[in-house]
Coordinates of C-alpha atoms in Angstrom, one line a residue:
Chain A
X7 CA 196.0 -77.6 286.6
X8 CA 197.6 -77.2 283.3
X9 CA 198.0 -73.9 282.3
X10 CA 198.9 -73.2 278.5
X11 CA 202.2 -71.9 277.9
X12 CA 202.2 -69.4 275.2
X13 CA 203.3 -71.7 272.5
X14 CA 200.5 -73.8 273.5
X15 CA 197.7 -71.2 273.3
X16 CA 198.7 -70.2 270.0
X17 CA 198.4 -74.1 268.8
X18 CA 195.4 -74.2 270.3
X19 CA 193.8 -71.1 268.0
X20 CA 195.9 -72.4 264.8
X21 CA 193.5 -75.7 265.4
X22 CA 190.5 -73.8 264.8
X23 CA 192.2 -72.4 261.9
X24 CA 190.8 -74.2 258.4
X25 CA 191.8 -74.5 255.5
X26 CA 191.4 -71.3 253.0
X27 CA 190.5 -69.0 255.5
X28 CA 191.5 -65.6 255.0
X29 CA 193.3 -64.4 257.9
X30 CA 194.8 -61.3 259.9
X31 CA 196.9 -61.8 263.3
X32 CA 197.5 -58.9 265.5
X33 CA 200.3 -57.8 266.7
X34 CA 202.2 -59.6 269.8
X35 CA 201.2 -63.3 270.6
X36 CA 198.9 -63.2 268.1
X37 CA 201.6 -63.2 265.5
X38 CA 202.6 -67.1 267.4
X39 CA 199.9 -68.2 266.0
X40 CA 201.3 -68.3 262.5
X41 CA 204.4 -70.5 263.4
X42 CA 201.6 -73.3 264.7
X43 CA 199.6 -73.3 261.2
X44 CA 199.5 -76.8 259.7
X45 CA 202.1 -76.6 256.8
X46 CA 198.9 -79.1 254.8
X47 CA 196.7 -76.5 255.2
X48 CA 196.8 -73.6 252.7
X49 CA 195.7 -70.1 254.7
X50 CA 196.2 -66.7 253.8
X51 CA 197.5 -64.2 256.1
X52 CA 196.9 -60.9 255.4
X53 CA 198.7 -57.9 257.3
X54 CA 197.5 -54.0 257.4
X55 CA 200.2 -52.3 255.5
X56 CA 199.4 -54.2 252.5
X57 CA 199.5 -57.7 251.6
X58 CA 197.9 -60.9 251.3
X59 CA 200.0 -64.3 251.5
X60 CA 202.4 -63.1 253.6
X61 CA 205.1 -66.1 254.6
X62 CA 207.6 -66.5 257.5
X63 CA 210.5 -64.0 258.6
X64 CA 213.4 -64.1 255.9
X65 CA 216.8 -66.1 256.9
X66 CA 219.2 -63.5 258.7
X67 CA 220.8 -61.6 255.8
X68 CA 218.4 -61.9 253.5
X69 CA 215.4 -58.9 255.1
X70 CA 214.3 -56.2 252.7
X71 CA 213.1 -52.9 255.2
X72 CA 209.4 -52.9 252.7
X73 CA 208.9 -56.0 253.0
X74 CA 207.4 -55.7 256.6
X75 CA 204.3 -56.5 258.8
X76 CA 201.8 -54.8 261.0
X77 CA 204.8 -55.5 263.6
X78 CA 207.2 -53.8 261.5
X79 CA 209.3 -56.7 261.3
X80 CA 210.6 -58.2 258.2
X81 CA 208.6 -61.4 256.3
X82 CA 208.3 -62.6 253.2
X83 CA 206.0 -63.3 250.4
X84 CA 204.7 -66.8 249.4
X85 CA 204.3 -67.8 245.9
X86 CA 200.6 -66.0 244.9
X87 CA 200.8 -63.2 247.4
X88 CA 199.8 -59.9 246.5
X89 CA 200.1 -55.9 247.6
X90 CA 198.0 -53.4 247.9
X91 CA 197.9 -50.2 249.2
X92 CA 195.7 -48.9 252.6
X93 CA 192.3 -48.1 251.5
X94 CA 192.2 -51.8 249.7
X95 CA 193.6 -53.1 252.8
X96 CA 191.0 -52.1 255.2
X97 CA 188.3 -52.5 252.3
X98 CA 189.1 -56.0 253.2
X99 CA 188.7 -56.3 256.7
X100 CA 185.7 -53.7 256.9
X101 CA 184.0 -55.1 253.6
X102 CA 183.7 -58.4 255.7
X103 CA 186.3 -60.3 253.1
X104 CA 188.6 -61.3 256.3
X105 CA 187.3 -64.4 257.8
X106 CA 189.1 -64.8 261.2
X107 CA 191.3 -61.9 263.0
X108 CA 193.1 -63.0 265.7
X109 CA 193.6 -60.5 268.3
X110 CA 194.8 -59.5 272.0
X111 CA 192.9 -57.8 274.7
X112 CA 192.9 -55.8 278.0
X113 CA 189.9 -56.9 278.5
X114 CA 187.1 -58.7 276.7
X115 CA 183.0 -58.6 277.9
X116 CA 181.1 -61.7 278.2
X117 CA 179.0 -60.0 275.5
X118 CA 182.0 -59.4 273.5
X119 CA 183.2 -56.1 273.3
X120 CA 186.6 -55.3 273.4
X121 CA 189.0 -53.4 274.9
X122 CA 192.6 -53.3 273.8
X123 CA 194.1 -50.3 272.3
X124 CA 194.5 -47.8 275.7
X125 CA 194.6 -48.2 279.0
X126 CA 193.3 -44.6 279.4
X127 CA 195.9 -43.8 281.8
X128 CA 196.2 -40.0 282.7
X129 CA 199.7 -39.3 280.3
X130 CA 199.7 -42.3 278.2
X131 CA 200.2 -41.5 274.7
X132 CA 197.1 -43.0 272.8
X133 CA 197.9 -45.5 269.8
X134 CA 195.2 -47.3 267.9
X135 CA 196.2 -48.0 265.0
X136 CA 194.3 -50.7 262.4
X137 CA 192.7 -52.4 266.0
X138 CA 189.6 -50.8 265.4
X139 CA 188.6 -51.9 262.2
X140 CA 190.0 -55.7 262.8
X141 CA 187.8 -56.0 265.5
X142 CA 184.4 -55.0 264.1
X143 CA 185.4 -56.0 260.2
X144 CA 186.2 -60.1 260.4
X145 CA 184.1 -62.4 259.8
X146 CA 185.0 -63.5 263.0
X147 CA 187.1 -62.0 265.9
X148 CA 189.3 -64.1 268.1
X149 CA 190.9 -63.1 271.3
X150 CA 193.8 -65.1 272.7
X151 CA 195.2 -63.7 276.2
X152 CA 196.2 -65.0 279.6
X153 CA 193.2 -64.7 281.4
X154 CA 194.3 -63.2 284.5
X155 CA 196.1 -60.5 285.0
X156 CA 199.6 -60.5 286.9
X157 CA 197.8 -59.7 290.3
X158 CA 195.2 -61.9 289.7
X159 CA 192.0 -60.0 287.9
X160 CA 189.8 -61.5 285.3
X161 CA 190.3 -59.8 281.6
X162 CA 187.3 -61.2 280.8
X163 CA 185.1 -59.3 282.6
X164 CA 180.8 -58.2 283.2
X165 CA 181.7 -54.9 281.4
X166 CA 185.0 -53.4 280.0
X167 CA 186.6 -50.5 282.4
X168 CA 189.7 -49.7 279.9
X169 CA 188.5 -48.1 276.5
X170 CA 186.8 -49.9 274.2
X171 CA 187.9 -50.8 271.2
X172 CA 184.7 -52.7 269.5
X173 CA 181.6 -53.2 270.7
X174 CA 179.9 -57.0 270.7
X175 CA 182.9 -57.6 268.0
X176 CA 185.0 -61.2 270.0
X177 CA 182.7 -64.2 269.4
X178 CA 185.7 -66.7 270.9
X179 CA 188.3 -66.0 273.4
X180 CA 191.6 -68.4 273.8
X181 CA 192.9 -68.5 277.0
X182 CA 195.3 -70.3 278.8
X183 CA 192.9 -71.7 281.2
X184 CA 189.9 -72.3 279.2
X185 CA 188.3 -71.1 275.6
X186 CA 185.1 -69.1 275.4
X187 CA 182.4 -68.7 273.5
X188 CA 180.8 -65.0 273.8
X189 CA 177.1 -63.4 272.6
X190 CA 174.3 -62.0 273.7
X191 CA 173.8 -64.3 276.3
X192 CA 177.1 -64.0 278.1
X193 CA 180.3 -66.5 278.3
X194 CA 179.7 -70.3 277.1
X195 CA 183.1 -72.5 278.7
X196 CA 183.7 -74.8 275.6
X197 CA 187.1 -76.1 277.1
X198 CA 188.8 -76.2 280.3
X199 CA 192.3 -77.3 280.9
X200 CA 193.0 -80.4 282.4
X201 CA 192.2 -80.4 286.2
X202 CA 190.0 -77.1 286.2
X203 CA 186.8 -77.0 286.9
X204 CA 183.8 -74.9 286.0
X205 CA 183.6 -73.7 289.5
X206 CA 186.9 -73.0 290.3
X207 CA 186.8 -70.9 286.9
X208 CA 183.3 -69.4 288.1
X209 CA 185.7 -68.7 290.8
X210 CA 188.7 -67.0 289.2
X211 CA 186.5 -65.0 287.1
X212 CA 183.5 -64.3 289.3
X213 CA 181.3 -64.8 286.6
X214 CA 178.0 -66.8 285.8
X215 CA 179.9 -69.0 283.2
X216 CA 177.7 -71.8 281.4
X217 CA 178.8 -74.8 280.6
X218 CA 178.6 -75.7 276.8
X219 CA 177.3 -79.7 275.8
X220 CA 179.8 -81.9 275.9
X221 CA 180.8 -82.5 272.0
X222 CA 180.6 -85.8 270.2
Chain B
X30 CA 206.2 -32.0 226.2
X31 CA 204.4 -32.7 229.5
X32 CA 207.7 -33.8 231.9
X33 CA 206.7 -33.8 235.5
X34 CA 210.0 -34.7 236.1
X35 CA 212.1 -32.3 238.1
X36 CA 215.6 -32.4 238.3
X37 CA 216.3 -30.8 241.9
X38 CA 214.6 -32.5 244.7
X39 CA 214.9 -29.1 247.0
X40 CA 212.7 -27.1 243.6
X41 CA 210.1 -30.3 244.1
X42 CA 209.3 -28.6 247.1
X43 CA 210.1 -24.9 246.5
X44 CA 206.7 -23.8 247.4
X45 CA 205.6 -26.0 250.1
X46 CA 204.4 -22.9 252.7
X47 CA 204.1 -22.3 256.3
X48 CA 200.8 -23.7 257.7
X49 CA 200.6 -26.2 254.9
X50 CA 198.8 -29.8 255.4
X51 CA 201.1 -32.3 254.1
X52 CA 200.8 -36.3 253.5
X53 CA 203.5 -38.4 253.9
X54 CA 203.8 -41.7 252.8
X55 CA 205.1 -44.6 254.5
X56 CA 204.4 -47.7 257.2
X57 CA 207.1 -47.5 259.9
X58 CA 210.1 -46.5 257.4
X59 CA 208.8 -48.7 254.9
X60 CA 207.7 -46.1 252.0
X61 CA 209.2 -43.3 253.8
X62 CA 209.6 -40.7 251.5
X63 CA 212.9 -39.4 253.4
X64 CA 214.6 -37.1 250.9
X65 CA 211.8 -35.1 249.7
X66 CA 211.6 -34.6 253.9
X67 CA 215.3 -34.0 254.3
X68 CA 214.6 -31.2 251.1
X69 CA 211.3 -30.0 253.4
X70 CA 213.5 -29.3 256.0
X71 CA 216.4 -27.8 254.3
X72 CA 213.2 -24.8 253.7
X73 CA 212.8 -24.0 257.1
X74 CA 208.9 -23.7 256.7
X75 CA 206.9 -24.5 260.0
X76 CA 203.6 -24.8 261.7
X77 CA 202.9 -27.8 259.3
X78 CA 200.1 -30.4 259.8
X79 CA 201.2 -33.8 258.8
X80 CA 199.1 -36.7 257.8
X81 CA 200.9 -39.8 258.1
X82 CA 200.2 -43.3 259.7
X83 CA 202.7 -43.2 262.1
X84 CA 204.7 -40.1 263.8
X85 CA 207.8 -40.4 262.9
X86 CA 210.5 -43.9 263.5
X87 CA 214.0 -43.1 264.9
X88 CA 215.8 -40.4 263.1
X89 CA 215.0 -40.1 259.5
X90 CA 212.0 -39.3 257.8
X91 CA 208.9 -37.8 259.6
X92 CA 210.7 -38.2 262.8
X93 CA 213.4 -35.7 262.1
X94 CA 210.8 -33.3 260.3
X95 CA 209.3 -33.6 263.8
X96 CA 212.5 -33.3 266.1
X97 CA 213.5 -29.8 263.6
X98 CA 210.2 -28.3 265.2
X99 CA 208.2 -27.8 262.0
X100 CA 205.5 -29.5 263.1
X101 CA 202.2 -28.1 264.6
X102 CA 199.9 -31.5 264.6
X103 CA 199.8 -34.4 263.2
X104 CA 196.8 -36.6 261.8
X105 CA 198.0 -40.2 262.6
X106 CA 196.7 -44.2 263.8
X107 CA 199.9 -45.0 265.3
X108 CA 201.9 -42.4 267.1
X109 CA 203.5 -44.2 270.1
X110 CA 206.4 -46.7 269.2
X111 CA 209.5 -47.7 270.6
X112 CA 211.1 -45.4 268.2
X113 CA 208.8 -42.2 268.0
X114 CA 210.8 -40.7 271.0
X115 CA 210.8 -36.9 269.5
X116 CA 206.8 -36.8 268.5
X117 CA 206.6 -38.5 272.1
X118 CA 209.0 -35.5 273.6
X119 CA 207.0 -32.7 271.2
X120 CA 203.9 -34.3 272.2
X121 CA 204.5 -34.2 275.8
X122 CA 205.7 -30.7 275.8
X123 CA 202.8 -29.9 274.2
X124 CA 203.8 -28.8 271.5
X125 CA 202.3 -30.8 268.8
X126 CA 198.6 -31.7 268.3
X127 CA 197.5 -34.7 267.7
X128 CA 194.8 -35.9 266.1
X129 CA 194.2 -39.8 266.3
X130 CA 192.4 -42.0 263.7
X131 CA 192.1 -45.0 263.0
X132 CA 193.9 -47.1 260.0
X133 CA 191.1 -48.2 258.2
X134 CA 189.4 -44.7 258.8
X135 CA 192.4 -42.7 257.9
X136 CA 192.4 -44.6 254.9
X137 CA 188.9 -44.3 253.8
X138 CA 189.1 -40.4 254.7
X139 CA 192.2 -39.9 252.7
X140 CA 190.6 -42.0 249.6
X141 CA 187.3 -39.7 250.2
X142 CA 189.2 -36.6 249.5
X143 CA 190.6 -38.0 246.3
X144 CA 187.5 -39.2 245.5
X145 CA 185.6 -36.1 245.9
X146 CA 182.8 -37.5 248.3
X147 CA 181.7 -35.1 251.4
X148 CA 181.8 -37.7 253.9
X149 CA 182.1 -41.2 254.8
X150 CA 179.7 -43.5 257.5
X151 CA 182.4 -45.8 258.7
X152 CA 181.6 -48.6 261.1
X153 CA 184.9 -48.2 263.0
X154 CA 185.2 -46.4 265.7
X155 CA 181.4 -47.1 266.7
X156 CA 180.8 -46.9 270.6
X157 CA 184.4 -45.6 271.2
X158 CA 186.1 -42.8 272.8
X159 CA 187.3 -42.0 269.4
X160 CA 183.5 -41.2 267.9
X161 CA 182.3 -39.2 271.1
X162 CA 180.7 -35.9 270.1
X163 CA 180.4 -37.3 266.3
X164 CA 177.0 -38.0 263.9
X165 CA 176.2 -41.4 264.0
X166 CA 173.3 -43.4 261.5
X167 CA 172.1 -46.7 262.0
X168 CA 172.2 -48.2 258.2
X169 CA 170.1 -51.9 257.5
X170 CA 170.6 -53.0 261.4
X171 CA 174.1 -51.6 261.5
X172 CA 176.2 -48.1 263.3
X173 CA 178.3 -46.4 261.5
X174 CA 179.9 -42.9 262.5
X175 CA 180.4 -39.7 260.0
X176 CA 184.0 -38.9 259.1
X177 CA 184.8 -36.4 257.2
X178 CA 187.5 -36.8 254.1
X179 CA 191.2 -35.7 254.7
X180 CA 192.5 -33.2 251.8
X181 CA 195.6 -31.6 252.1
X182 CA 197.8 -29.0 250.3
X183 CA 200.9 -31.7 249.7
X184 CA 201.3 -35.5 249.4
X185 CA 205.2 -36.5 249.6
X186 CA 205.0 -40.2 248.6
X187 CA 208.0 -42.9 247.4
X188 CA 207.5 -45.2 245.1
X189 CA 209.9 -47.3 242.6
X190 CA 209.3 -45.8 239.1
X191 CA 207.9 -43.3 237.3
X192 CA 207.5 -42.1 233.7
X193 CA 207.8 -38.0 233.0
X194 CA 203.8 -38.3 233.0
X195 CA 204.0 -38.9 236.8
X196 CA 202.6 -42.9 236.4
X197 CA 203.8 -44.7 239.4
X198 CA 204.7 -48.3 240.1
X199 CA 205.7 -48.9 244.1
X200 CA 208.4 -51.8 245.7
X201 CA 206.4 -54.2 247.7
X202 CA 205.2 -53.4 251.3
X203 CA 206.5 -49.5 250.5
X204 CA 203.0 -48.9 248.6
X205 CA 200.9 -48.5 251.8
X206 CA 199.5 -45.1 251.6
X207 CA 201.1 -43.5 248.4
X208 CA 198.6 -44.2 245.8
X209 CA 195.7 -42.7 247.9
X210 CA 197.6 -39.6 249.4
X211 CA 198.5 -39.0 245.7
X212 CA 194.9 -39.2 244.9
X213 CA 193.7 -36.7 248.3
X214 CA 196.6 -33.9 248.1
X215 CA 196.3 -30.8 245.5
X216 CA 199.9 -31.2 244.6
X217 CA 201.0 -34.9 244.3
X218 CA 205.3 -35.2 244.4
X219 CA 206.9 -38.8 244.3
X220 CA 210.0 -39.5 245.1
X221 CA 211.2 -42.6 242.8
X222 CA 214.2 -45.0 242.2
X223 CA 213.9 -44.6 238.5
X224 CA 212.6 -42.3 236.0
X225 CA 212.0 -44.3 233.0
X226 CA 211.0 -43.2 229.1
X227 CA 207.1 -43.0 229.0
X228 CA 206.1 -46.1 227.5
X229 CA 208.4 -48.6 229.4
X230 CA 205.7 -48.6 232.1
X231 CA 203.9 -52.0 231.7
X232 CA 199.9 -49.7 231.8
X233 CA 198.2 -53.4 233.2
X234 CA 200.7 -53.0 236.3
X235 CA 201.1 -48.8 236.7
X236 CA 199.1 -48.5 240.0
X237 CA 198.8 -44.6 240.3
X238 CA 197.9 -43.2 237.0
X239 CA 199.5 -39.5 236.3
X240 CA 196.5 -37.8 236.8
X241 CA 197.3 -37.8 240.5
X242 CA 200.6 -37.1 240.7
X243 CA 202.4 -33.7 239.7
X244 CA 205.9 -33.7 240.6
X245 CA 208.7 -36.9 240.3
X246 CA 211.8 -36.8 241.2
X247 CA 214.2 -39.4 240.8
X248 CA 216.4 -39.7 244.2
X249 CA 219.9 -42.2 243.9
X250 CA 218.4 -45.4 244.6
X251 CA 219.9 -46.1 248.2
X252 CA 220.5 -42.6 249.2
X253 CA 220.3 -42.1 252.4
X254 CA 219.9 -45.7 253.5

């Protein structure tokens, strides 16, 4: 089957992306997503630490140390950007005034909560930062991950075992195998790589995935 | 004359104490207020509790405030980075505290002190291992958890300019948390780029009016970087 490579994935969420929407990407391959954003679409990414319009990494030589991201890597600002300080910030993402977040995930339940913040290992040093509030503020939250793990589990999963970060918060999750749509009633497959199956992903996952109508 | 100006950054912070709560600005290094911490140092007061989104990046700032040992906990979102290594050796030694919010809640707990409200219900956090044991209210359909505000004896902020009546206008990014720590902290002290005659400040674009800050001191603009 085709797997997604990662610069795939994130063209596949930057689709889904429309025009005018208000926008925060996470840290990590969420951040991809950006470089796959139709340049005829106008979008505005927000980041965490305080602003709104926020354009790609400066040529070498020319980075200013605050003019950063969430990442705390150097960008720049596009014509009609603005700052703000923290409370604003987040008074945008809790206020409901972000329309899509794009995040990553440990793991994500079929009913949409999500866990991605801690692994809850005995000695790791916790970190949360703004993933809390992203999660349950956005209009809508969208996970992108591979959706297997290195030996071969499921992140999406029945019920999160790591931490949680949100609960019922992810209403889509990207993956490289298929794209889901998650509520109340569980899972929904909406898309499938070419030469999966639903069974064989009923398989990988070992969950009782429905199968949305065809579109069109 | 009011001139909240001081001259000497090390009497800005003559009477910060032992045991004192202190804010400190910045995202990252971004709006790091590193000489007023470099003068915090040079005191040699301990057992502090710092409020700050991170804990410290590589050597300057926070971080060395926290590799000198003066810290007893810190009130932070982020503290684990590739960079934090001396909070991370502290922490592990146990020998800091630490007490771990996050952003959006730190925020609106820091802007609840300034804004003299008792509490906050705050949908973040809801269902997490970081609202166990606290008061939760179901509002219209929705959960939100009780926080409490953040106050704290000392805000050490940077911003670019300021006027001797303590307005403040910030560089970019480097705003993050300085306008609401100046707001949460009893004794507001900005570190700026420029002092400039009252009046030069354009007051549509001053974003922290001087009522919140106390102390500016103007530091050589690229000291120290």
């Amino acid at each position: 089957m085709n797997r997604l490579n990662r610069e795939q994935l994130a063209a596949r969420v930057a689709r889904d992306i429309p025009e005018g929407a208000y926008v925060n990407l996470g840290i990590g391959l969420p951040t991809m997503v950006a470089n796959f954003l139709p340049v005829d679409r106008e979008i505005f990414l927000q980041s965490e630490n305080g602003l709104l319009g926020m354009g790609p990494a400066p040529e070498p030589g020319q980075e200013d140390p605050e003019l950063i991201n969430a990442g705390k890597q150097p960008v720049t600002l596009l014509a009609g950007g603005a700052f703000f300080h923290h409370a604003d910030s987040f008074a945008m993402m809790r206020g409901g005034h972000i329309d899509i977040c794009v995040l990553g995930a440990f793991q994500v339940s079929t009913r949409g909560d999500l866990a991605n913040w801690h692994t809850g290992e005995p000695g790791a040093i916790p970190a949360v930062g703004g993933a809390m509030d992203l999660a349950i503020g956005a209009k809508q939250t969208f996970v992108m991950m591979e959706l297997l793990t290195k030996q071969g589990a499921s992140k999406l999963v029945e019920r999160c075992t790591y931490p949680l970060t949100g609960l019922a918060c992810v209403s889509r999750v990207y993956t490289d195998l298929a794209v889901f749509d998650l509520g109340p009633d569980g899972a929904t497959v909406v898309e499938m790589v070419d030469g999966l199956t639903i069974e064989k992903l009923r398989e990988l996952t070992g969950l009782p995935l429905a199968l949305a109508a065809p579109r069109g | 004359m009011i001139d909240k100006g001081f001259a000497s950054i090390d009497q800005a912070v003559a009477d910060i104490f032992d045991g004192a709560s202190v804010m400190v600005g910045g995202f990252g290094t971004a709006g790091m207020p590193d000489e007023l911490i470099d003068a915090l140092i040079a005191r040699n007061v301990g057992e502090l509790t710092i409020i700050s989104n991170n804990a410290g990046n590589g050597e300057t700032g926070l971080a060395a405030l926290i590799k000198a040992g003066r810290v007893r906990k810190v009130i932070c979102s982020f503290p684990r980075q590739a960079d934090s290594h001396h909070f991370d050796a502290r922490y592990r030694a146990g020998e800091i505290e630490l007490e771990l919010v996050p952003q959006g809640n730190l925020a609106a707990r820091i802007q609840a002190a300034g804004a003299g409200l008792g509490a906050i219900f705050t949908p973040t956090g809801f269902g997490t291992l970081l609202a166990e044991g606290k008061e939760t209210r179901r509002i219209d359909g929705k959960d939100y958890v009780l926080e409490y505000p953040i106050h704290a004896d000392f805000a050490l902020i940077k911003a670019q300019r300021a006027d001797r009546w303590g307005n403040l206008v910030y560089r970019k990014t480097a705003r993050n948390f300085g306008p609401i720590m100046a707001m949460a902290a009893k004794t507001a002290i900005a570190q700026v780029a420029e002092i400039v005659p009252l009046g030069s400040l354009d007051p549509e674009a001053i974003v922290t009016p001087g009522i919140f800050v106390q102390r500016v001191v103007q530091v050589a603009p690229g000291a120290a970087h």
